[in-house]
Coordinates of C-alpha atoms in Angstrom, one line a residue:
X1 CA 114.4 100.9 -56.5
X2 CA 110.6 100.7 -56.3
X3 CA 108.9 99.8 -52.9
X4 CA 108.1 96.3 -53.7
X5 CA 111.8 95.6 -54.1
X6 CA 112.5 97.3 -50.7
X7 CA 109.4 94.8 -49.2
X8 CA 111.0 91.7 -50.9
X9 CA 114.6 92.3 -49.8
X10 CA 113.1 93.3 -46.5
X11 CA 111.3 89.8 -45.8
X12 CA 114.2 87.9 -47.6
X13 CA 116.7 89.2 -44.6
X14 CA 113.8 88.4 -42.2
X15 CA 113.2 85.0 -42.8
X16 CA 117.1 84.3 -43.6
X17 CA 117.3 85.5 -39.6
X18 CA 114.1 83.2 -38.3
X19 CA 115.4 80.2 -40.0
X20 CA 119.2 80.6 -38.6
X21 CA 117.3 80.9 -35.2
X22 CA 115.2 77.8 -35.8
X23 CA 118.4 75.5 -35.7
X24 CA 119.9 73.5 -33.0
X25 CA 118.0 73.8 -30.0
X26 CA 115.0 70.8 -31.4
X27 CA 117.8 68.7 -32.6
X28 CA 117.9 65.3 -31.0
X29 CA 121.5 64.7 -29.1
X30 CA 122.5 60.9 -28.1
X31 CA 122.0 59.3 -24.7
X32 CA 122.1 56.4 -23.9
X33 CA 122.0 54.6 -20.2
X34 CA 121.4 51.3 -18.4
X35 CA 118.1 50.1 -16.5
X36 CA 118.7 48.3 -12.8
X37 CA 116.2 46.9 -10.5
X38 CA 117.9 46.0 -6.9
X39 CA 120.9 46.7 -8.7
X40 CA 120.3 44.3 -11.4
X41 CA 120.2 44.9 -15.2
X42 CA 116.9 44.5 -16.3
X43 CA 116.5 43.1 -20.8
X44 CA 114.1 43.4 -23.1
X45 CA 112.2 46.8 -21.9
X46 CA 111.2 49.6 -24.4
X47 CA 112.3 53.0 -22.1
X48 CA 110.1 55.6 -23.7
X49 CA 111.5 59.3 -22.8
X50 CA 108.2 61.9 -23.6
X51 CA 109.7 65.5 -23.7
X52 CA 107.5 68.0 -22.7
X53 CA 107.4 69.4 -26.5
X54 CA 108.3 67.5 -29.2
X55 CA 108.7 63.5 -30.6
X56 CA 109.1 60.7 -27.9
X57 CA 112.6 58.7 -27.8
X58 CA 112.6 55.0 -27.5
X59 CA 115.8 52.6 -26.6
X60 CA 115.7 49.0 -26.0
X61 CA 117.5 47.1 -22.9
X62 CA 119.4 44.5 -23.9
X63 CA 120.9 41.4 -21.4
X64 CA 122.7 43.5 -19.4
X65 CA 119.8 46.2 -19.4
X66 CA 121.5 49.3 -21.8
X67 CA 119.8 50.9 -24.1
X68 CA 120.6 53.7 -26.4
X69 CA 117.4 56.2 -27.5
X70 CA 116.5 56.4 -31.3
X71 CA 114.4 59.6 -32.0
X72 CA 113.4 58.2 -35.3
X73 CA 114.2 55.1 -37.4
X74 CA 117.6 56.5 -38.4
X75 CA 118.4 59.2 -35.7
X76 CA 119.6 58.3 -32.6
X77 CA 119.1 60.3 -29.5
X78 CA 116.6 62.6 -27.8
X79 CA 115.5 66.1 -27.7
X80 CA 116.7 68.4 -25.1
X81 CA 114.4 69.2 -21.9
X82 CA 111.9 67.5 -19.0
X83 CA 110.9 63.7 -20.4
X84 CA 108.4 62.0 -19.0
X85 CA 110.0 58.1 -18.3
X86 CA 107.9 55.0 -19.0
X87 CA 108.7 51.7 -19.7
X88 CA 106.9 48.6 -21.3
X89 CA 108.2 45.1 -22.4
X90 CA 109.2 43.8 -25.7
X91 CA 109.3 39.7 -26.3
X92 CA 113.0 38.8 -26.9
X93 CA 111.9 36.7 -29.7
X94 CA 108.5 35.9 -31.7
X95 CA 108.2 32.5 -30.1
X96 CA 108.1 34.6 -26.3
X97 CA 105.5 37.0 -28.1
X98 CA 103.5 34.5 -29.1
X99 CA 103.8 32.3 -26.1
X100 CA 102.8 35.4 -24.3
X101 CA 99.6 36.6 -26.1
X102 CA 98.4 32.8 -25.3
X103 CA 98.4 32.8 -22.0
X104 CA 101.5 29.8 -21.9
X105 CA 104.1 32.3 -20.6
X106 CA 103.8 35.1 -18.5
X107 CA 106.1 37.6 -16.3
X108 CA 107.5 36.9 -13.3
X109 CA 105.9 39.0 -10.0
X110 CA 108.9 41.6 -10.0
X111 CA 108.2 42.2 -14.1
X112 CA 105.0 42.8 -13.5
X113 CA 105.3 45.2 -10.5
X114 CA 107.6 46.9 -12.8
X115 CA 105.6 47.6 -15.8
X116 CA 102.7 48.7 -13.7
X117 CA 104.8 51.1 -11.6
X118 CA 106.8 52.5 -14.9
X119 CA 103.9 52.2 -17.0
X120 CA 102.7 55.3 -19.1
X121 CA 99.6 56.2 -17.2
X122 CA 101.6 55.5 -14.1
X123 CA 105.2 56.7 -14.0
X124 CA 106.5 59.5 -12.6
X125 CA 110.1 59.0 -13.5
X126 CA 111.4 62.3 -15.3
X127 CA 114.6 62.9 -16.5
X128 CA 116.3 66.2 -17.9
X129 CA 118.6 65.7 -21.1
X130 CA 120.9 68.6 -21.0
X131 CA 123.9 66.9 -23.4
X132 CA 125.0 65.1 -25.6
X133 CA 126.7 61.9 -25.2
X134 CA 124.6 61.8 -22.2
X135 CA 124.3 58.5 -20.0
X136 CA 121.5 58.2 -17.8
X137 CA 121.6 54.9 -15.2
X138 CA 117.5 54.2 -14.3
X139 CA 117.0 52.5 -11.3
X140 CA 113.8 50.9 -11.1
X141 CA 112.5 49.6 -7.5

């Protein structure tokens, strides 16, 4: 064999061992959890979980404040590591959005407390996602 032929099978081994390296640890695992405030499920939140490295997760609460994270359109779940937690809310229905951005409907005190608090610029919830099938129970106060 000539020395090219040596390079070539050389780099084929080499990048057959990086890409069987590259695998599993990024890949997103589900968890899912519920949101309280003074013990009491709170709906229609987006909980945003912002890993250290890597895409954000998103769930939504629903009535009786669970939500399960989607790491992309079709993917449930999250990466595994440190997340920042935020959260924000999300109209139940257009009519409520639209009532909102009016000015004929607003949040109650608490809400807003809340979404200031456990806003992005303002959280400092974090949470470590280790599993999966993970459930995580946020308590807001």
């Amino acid at each position: 064999m000539n020395p090219y032929t040596h390079r070539f099978f050389a780099l084929l081994i080499l990048g057959v061992f990086v890409l069987a390296g590259c695998g599993g640890a990024d890949k997103p695992v589900r968890v899912s959890g519920v949101v309280r405030s003074k013990g009491k499920p709170v709906p229609d939140l987006v909980v945003h979980f912002l890993p250290e490295k890597g895409r954000e997760s998103t769930g939504i609460t629903d009535n009786s404040g669970a939500f399960v994270l989607k790491y992309g359109q079709d993917t449930e779940g999250a990466v595994r590591g440190k997340h920042k937690v935020f959260v924000d809310y999300r109209p139940h229905d257009a009519k409520q959005e639209a009532e909102i951005a009016m000015g004929k409907a607003g949040h109650s005190p608490e809400m807003k407390s809340l979404l200031t608090k456990y806003s992005k610029k303002a959280s400092t919830l974090t949470y470590e996602v280790t599993q999966d099938g993970q459930e995580i129970p946020i308590e807001l106060e």
